[in-house]
mmCIF file of N, CA and C in Angstrom:
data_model
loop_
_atom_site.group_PDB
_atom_site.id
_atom_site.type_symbol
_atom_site.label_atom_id
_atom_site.label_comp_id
_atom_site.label_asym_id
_atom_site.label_seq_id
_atom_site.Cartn_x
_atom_site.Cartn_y
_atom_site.Cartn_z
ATOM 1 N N UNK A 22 33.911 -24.960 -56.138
ATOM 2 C CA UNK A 22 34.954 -23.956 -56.214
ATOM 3 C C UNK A 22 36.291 -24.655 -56.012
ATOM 4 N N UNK A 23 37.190 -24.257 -57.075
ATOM 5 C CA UNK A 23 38.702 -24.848 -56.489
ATOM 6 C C UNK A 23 39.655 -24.453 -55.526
ATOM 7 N N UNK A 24 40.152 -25.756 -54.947
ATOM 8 C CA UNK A 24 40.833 -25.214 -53.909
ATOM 9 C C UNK A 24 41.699 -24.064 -53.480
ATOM 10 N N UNK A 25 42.523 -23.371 -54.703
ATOM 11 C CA UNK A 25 42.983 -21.992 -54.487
ATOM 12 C C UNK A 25 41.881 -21.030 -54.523
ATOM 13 N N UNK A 26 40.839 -21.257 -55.238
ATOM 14 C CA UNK A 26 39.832 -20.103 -55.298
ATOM 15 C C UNK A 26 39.901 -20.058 -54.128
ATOM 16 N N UNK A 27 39.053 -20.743 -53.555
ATOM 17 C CA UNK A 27 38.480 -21.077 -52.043
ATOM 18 C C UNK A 27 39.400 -20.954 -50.834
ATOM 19 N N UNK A 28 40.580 -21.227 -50.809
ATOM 20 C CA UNK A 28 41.431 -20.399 -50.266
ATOM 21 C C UNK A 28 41.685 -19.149 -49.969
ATOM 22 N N UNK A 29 41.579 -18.245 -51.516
ATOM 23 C CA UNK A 29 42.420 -16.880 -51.698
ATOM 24 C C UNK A 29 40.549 -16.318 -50.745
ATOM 25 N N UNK A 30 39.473 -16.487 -51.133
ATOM 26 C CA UNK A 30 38.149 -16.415 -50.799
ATOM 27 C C UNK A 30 37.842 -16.265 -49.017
ATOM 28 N N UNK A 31 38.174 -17.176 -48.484
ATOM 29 C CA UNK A 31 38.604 -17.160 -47.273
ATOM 30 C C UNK A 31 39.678 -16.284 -46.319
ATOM 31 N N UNK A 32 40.926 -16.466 -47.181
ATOM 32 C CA UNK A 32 41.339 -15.509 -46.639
ATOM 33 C C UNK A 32 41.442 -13.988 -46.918
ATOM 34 N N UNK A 33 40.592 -14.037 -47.749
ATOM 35 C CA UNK A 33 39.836 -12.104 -48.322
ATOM 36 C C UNK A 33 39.427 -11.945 -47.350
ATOM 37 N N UNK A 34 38.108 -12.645 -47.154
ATOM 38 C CA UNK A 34 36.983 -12.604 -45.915
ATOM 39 C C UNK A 34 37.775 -12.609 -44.791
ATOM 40 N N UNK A 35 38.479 -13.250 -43.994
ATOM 41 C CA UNK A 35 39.286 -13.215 -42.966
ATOM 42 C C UNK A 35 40.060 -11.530 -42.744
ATOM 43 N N UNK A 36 40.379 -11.328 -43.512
ATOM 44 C CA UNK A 36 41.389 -10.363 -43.876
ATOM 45 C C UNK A 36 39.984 -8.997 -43.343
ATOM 46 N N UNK A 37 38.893 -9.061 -43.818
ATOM 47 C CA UNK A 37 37.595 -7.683 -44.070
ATOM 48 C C UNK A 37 37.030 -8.147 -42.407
ATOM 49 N N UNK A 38 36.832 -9.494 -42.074
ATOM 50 C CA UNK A 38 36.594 -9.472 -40.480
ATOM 51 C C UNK A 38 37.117 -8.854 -39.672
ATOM 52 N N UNK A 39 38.558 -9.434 -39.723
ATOM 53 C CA UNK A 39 39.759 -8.801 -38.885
ATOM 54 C C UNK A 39 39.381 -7.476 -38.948
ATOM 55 N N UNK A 40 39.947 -6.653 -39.995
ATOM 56 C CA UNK A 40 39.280 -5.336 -39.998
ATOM 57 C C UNK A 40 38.477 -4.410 -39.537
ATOM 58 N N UNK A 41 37.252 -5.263 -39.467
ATOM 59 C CA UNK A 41 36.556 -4.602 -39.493
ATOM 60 C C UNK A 41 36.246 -4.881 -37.874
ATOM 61 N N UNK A 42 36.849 -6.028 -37.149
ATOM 62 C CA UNK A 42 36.752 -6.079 -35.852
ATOM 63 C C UNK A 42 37.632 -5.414 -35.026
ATOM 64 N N UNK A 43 39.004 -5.009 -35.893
ATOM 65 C CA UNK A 43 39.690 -3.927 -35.143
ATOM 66 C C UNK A 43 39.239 -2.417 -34.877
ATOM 67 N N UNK A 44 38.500 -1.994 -36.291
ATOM 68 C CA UNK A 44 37.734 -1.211 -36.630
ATOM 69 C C UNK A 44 36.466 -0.560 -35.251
ATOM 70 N N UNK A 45 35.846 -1.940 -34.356
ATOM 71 C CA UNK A 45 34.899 -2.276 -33.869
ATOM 72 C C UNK A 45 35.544 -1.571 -32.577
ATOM 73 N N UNK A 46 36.774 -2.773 -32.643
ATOM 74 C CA UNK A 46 37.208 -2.310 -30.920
ATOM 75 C C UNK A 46 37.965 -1.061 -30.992
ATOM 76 N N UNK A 47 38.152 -0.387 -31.557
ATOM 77 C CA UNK A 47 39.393 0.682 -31.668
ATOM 78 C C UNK A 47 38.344 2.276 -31.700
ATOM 79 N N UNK A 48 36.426 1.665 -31.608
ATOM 80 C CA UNK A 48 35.793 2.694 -31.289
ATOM 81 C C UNK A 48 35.501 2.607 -30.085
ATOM 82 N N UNK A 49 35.702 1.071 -28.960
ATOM 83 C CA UNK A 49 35.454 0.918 -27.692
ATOM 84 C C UNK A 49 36.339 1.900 -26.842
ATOM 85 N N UNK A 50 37.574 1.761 -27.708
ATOM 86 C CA UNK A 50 38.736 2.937 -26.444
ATOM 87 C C UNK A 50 38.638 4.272 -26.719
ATOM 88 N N UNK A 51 37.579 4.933 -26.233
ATOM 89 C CA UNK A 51 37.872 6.486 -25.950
ATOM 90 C C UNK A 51 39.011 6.957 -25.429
ATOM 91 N N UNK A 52 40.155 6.603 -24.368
ATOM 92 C CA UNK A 52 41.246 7.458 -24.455
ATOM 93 C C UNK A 52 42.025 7.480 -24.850
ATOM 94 N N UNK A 53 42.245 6.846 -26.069
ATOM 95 C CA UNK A 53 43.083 6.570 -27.205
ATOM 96 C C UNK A 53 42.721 6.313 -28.376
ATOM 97 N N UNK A 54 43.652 6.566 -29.467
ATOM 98 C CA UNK A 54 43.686 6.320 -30.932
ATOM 99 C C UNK A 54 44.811 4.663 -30.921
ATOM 100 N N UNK A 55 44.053 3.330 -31.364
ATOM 101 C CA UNK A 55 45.277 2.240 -31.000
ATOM 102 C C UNK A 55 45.693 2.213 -32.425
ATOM 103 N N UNK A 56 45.829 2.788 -33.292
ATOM 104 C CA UNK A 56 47.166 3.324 -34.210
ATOM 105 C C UNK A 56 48.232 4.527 -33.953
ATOM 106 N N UNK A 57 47.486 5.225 -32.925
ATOM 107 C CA UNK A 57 48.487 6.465 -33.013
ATOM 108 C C UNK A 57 49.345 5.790 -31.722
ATOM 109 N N UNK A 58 48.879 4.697 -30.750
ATOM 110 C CA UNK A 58 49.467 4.573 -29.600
ATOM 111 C C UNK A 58 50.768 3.597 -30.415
ATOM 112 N N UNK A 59 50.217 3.150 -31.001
ATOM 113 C CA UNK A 59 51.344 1.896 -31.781
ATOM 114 C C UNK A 59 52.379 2.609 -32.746
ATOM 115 N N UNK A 60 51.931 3.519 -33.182
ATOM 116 C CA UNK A 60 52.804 4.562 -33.751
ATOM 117 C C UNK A 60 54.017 5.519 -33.228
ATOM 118 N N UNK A 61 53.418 5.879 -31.957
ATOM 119 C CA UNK A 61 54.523 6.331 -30.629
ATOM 120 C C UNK A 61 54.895 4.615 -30.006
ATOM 121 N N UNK A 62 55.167 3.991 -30.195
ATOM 122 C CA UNK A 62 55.930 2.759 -29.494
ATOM 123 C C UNK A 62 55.168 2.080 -28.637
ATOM 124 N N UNK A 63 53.905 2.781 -27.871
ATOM 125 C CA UNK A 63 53.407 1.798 -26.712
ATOM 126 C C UNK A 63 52.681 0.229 -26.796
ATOM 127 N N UNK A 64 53.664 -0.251 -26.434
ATOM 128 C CA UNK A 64 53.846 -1.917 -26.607
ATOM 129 C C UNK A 64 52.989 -2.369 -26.269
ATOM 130 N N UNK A 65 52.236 -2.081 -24.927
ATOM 131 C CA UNK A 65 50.985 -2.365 -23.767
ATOM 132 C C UNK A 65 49.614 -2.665 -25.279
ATOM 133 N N UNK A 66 49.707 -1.253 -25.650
ATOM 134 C CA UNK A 66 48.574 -1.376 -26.766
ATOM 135 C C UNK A 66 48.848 -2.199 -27.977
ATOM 136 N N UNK A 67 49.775 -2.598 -28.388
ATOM 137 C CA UNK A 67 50.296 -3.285 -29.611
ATOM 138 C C UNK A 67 49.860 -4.774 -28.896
ATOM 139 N N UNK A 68 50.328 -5.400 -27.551
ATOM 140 C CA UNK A 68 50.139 -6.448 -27.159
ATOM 141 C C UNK A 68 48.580 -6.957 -27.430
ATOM 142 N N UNK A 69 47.777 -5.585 -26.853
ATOM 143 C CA UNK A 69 46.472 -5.660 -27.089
ATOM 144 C C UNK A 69 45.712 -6.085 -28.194
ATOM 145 N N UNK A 70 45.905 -5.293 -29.159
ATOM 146 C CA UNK A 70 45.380 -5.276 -30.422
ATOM 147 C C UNK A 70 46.219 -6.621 -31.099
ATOM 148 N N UNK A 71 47.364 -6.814 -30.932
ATOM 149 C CA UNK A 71 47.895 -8.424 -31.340
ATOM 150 C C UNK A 71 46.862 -9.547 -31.073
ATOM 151 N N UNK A 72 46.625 -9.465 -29.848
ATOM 152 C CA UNK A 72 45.350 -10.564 -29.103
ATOM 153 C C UNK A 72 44.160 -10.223 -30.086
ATOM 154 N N UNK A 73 43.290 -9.540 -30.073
ATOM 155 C CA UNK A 73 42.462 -9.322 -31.070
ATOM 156 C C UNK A 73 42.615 -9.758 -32.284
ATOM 157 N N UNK A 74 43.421 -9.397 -32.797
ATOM 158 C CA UNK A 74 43.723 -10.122 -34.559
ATOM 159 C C UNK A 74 43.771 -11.266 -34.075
ATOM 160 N N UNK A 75 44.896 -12.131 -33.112
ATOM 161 C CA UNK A 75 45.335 -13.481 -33.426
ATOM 162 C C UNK A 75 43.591 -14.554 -32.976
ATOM 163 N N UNK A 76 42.911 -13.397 -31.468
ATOM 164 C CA UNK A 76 41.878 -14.260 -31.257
ATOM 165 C C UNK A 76 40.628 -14.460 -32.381
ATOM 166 N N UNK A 77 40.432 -13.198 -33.485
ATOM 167 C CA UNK A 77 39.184 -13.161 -33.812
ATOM 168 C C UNK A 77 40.264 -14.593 -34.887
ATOM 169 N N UNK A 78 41.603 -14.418 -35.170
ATOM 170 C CA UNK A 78 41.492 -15.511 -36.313
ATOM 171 C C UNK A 78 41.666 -16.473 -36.123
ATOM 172 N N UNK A 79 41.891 -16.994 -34.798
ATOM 173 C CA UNK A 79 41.651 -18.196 -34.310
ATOM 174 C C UNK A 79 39.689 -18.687 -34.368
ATOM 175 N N UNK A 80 39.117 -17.809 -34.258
ATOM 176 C CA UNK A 80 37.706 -17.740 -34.746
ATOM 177 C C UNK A 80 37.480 -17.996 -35.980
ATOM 178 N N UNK A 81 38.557 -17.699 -36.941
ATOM 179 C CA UNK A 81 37.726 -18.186 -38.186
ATOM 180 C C UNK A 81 38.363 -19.244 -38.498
ATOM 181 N N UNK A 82 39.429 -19.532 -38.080
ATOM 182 C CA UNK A 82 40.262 -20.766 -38.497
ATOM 183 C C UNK A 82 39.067 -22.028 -38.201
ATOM 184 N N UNK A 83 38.919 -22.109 -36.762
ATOM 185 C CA UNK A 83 37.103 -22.711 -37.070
ATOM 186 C C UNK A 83 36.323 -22.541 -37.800
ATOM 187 N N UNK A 84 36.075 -21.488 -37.708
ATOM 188 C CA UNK A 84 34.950 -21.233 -38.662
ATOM 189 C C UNK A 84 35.114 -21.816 -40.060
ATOM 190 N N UNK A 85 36.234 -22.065 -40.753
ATOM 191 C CA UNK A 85 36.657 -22.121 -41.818
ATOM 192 C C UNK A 85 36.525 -23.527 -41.615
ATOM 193 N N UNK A 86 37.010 -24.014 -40.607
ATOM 194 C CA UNK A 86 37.050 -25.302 -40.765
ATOM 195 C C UNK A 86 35.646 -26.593 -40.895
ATOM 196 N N UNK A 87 34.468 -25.664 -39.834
ATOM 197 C CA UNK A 87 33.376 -26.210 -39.788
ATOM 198 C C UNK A 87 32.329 -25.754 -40.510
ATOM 199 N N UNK A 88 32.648 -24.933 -41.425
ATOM 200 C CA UNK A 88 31.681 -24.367 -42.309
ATOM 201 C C UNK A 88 31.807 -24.929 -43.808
ATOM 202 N N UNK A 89 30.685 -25.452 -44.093
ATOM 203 C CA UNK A 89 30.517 -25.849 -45.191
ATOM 204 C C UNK A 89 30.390 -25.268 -46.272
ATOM 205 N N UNK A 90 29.892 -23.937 -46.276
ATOM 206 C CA UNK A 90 29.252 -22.692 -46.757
ATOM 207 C C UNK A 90 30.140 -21.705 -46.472
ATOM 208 N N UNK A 91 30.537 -21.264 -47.087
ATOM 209 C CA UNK A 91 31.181 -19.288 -47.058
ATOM 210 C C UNK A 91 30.243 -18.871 -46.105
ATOM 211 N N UNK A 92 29.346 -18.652 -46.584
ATOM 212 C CA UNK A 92 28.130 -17.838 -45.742
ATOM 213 C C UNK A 92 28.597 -18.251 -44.174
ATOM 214 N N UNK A 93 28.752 -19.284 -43.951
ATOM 215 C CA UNK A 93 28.675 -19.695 -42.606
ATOM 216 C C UNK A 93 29.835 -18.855 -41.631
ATOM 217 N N UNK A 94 31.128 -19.044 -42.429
ATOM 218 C CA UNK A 94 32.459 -18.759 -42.141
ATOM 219 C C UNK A 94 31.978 -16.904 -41.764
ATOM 220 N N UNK A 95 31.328 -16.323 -42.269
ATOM 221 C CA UNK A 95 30.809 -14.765 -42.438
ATOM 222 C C UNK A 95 30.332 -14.688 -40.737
ATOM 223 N N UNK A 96 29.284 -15.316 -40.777
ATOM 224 C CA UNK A 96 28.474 -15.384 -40.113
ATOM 225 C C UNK A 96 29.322 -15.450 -38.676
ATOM 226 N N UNK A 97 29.868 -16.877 -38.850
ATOM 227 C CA UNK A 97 30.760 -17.004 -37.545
ATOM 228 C C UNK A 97 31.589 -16.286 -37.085
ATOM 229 N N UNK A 98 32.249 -15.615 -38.033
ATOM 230 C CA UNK A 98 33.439 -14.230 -37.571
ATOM 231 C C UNK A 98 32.710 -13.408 -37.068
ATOM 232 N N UNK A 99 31.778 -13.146 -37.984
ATOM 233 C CA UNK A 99 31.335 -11.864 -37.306
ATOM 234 C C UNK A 99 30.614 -11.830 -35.584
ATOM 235 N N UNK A 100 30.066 -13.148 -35.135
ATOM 236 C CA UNK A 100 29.893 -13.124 -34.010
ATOM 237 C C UNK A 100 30.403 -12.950 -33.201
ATOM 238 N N UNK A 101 31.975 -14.135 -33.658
ATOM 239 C CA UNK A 101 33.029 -13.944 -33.370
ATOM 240 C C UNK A 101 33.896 -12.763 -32.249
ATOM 241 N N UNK A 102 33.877 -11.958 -33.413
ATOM 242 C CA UNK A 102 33.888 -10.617 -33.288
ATOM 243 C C UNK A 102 32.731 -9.925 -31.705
ATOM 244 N N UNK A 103 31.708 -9.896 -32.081
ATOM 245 C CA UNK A 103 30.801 -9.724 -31.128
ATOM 246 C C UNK A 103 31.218 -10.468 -29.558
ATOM 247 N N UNK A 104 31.373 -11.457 -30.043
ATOM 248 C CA UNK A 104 31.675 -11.917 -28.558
ATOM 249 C C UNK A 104 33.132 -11.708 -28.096
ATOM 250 N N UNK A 105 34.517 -11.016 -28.712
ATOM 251 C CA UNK A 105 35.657 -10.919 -28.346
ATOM 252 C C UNK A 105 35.075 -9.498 -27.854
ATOM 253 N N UNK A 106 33.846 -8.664 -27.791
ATOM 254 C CA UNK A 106 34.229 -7.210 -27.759
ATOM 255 C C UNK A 106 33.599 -7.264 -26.684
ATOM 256 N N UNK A 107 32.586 -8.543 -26.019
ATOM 257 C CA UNK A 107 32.008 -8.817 -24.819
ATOM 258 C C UNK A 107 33.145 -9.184 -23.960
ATOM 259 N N UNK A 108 33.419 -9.424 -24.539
ATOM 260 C CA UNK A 108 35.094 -10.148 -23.186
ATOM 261 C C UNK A 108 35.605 -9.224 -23.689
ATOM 262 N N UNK A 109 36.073 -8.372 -24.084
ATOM 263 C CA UNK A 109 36.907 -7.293 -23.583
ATOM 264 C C UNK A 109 36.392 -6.209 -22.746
ATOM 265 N N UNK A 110 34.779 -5.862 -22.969
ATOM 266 C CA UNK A 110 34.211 -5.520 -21.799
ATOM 267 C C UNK A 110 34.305 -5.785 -20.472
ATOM 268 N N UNK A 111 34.104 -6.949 -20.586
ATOM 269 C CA UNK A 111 33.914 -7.930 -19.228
ATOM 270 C C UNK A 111 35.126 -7.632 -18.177
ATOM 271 N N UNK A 112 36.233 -7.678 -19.274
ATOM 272 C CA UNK A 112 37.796 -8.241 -18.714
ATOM 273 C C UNK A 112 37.820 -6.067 -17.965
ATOM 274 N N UNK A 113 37.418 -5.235 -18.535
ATOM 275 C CA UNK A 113 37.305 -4.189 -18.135
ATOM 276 C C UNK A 113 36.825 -4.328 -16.897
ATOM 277 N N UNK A 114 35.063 -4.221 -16.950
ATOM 278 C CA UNK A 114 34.339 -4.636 -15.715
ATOM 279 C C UNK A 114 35.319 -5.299 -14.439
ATOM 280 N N UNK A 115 35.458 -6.245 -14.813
ATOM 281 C CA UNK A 115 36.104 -7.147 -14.091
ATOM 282 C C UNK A 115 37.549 -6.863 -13.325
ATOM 283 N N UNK A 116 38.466 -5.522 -13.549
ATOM 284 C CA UNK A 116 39.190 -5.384 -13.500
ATOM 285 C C UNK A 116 38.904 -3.627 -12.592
ATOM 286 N N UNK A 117 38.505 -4.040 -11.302
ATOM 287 C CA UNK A 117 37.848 -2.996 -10.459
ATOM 288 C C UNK A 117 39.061 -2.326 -10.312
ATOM 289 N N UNK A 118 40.072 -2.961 -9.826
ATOM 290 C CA UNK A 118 41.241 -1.893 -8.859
ATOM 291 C C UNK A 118 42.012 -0.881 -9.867
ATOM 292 N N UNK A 119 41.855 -1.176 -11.790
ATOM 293 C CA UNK A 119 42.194 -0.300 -12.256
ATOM 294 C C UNK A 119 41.417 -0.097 -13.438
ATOM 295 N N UNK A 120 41.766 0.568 -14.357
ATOM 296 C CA UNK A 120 40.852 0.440 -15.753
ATOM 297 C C UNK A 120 41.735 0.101 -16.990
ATOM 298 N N UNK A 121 41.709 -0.704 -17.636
ATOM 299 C CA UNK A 121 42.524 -1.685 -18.402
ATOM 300 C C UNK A 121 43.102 -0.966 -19.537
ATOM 301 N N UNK A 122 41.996 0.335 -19.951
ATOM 302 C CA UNK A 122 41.829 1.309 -20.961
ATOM 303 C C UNK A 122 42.850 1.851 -20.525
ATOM 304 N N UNK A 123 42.921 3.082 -19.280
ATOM 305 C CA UNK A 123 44.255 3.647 -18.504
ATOM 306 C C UNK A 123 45.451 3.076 -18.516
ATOM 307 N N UNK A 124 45.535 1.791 -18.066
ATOM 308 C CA UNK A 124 46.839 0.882 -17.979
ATOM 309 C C UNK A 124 47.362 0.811 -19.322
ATOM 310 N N UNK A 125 46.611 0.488 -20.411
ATOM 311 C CA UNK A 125 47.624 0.088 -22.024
ATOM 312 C C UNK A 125 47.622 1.539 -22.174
ATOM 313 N N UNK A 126 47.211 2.912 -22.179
ATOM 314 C CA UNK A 126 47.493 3.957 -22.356
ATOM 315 C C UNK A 126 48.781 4.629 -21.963
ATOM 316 N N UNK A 127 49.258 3.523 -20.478
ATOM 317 C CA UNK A 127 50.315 4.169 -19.652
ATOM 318 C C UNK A 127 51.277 2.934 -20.095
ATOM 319 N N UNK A 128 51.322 2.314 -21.192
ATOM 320 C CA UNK A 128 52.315 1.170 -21.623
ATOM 321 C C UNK A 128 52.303 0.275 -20.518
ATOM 322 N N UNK A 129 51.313 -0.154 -19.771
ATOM 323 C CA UNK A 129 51.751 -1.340 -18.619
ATOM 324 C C UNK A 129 51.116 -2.506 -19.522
ATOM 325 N N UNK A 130 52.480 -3.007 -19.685
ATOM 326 C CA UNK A 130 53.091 -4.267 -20.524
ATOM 327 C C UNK A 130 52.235 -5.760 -19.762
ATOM 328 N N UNK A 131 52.061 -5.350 -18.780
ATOM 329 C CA UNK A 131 51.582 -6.687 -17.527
ATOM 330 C C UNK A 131 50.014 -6.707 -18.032
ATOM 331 N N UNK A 132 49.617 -5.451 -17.968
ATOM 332 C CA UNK A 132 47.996 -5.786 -18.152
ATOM 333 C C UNK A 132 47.976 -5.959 -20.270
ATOM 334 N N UNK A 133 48.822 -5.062 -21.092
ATOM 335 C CA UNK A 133 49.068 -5.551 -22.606
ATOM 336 C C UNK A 133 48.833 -6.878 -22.493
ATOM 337 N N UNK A 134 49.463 -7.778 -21.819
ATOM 338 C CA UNK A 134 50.018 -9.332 -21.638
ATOM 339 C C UNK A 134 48.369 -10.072 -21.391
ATOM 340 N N UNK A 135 48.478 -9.551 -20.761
ATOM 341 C CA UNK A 135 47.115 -10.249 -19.879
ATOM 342 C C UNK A 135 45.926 -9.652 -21.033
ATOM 343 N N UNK A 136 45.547 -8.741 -21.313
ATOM 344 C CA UNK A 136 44.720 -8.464 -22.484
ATOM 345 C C UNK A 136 45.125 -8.913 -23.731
ATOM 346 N N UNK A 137 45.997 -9.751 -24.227
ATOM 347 C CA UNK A 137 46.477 -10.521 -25.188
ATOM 348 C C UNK A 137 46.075 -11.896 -24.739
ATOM 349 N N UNK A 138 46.643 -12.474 -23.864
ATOM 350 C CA UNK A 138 45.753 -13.693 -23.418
ATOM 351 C C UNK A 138 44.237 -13.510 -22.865
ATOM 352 N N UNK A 139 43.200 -13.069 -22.921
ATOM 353 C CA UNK A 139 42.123 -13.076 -22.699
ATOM 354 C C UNK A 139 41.702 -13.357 -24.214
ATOM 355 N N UNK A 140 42.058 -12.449 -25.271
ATOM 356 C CA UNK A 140 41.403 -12.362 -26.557
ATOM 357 C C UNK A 140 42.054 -13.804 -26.782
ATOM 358 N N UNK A 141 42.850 -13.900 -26.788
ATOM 359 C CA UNK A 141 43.418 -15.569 -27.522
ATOM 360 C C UNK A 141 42.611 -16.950 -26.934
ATOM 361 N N UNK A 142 42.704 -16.849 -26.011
ATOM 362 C CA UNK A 142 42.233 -17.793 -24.975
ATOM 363 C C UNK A 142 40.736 -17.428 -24.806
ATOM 364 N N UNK A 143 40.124 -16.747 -25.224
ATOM 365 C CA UNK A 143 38.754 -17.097 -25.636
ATOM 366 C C UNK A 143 38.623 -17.059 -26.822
ATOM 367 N N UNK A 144 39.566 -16.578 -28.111
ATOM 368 C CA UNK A 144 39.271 -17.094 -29.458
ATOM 369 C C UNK A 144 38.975 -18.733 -29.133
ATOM 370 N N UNK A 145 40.111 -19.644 -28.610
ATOM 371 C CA UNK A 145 40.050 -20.767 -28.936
ATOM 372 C C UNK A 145 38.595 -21.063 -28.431
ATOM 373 N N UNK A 146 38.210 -20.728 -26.981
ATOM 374 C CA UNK A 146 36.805 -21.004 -26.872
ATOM 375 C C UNK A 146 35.640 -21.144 -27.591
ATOM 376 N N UNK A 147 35.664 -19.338 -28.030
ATOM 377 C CA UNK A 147 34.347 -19.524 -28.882
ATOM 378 C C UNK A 147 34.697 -20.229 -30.283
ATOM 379 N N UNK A 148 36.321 -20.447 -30.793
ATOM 380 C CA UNK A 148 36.352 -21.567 -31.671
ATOM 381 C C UNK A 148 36.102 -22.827 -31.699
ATOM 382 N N UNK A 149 35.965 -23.190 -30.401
ATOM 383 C CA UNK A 149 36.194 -24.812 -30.145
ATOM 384 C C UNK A 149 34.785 -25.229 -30.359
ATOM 385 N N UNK A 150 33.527 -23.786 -29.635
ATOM 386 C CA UNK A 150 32.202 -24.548 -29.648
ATOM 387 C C UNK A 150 31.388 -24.080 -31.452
ATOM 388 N N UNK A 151 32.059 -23.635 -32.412
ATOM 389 C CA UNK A 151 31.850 -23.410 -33.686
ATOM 390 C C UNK A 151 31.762 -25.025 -33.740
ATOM 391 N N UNK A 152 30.352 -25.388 -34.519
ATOM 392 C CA UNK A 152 29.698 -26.718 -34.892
ATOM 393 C C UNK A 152 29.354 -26.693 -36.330
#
């Protein structure tokens, strides 16, 4: 395949991951709609969902890179994916004294921040161990 094919190809696929991983997490938040919150201005949730896009595509940017095969690059996002929606669980769990869901609902920009660096900062993770 030539190199623009294979390009424009990649970043289709990139483009239907993303998607479909926002898609994923945006059924995890029951007390919100994170288009309608981004739509009224709340930044907290925009920070959020920023981390998500930039981490799952820091996931494929590996993926892309160590995959020999399309197929592979598929494969890897989509786990990808799977495992950013485990750490955003987690980072919930983990976050006893409030609920992370509540906080980006109430625009607190501090925990937005901090739920933007979790998704990023484990994109690179589960990118780094993509083989």
């Amino acid at each position: 395949m030539g190199p623009f094919i294979a390009t424009f190809v990649y970043f289709a696929i990139s483009i239907v991951i993303i998607l479909i991983g926002l898609a994923l997490f945006a059924n995890i938040t029951r007390k919100y709609k994170d288009m309608d919150q981004v739509k009224e201005g709340n930044q907290a949730v925009a920070l959020s969902i920023a981390g998500k896009i930039m981490g799952i595509g820091v996931i494929l940017a590996f993926a892309i890179y160590n995959s020999d095969v399309i197929y592979e690059t598929i494969i890897w996002g989509a786990y990808g994916v799977v495992l950013q929606m485990v750490a955003y669980v987690l980072f919930e769990l983990f976050t006893r004294k409030f609920s992370v869901e509540e906080q980006l609902l109430k625009d607190n920009r501090a925990v937005g921040i901090i739920s933007m660096a979790v998704s990023i900062g484990l994109g690179f993770v589960i990118g780094a161990s993509i083989t």
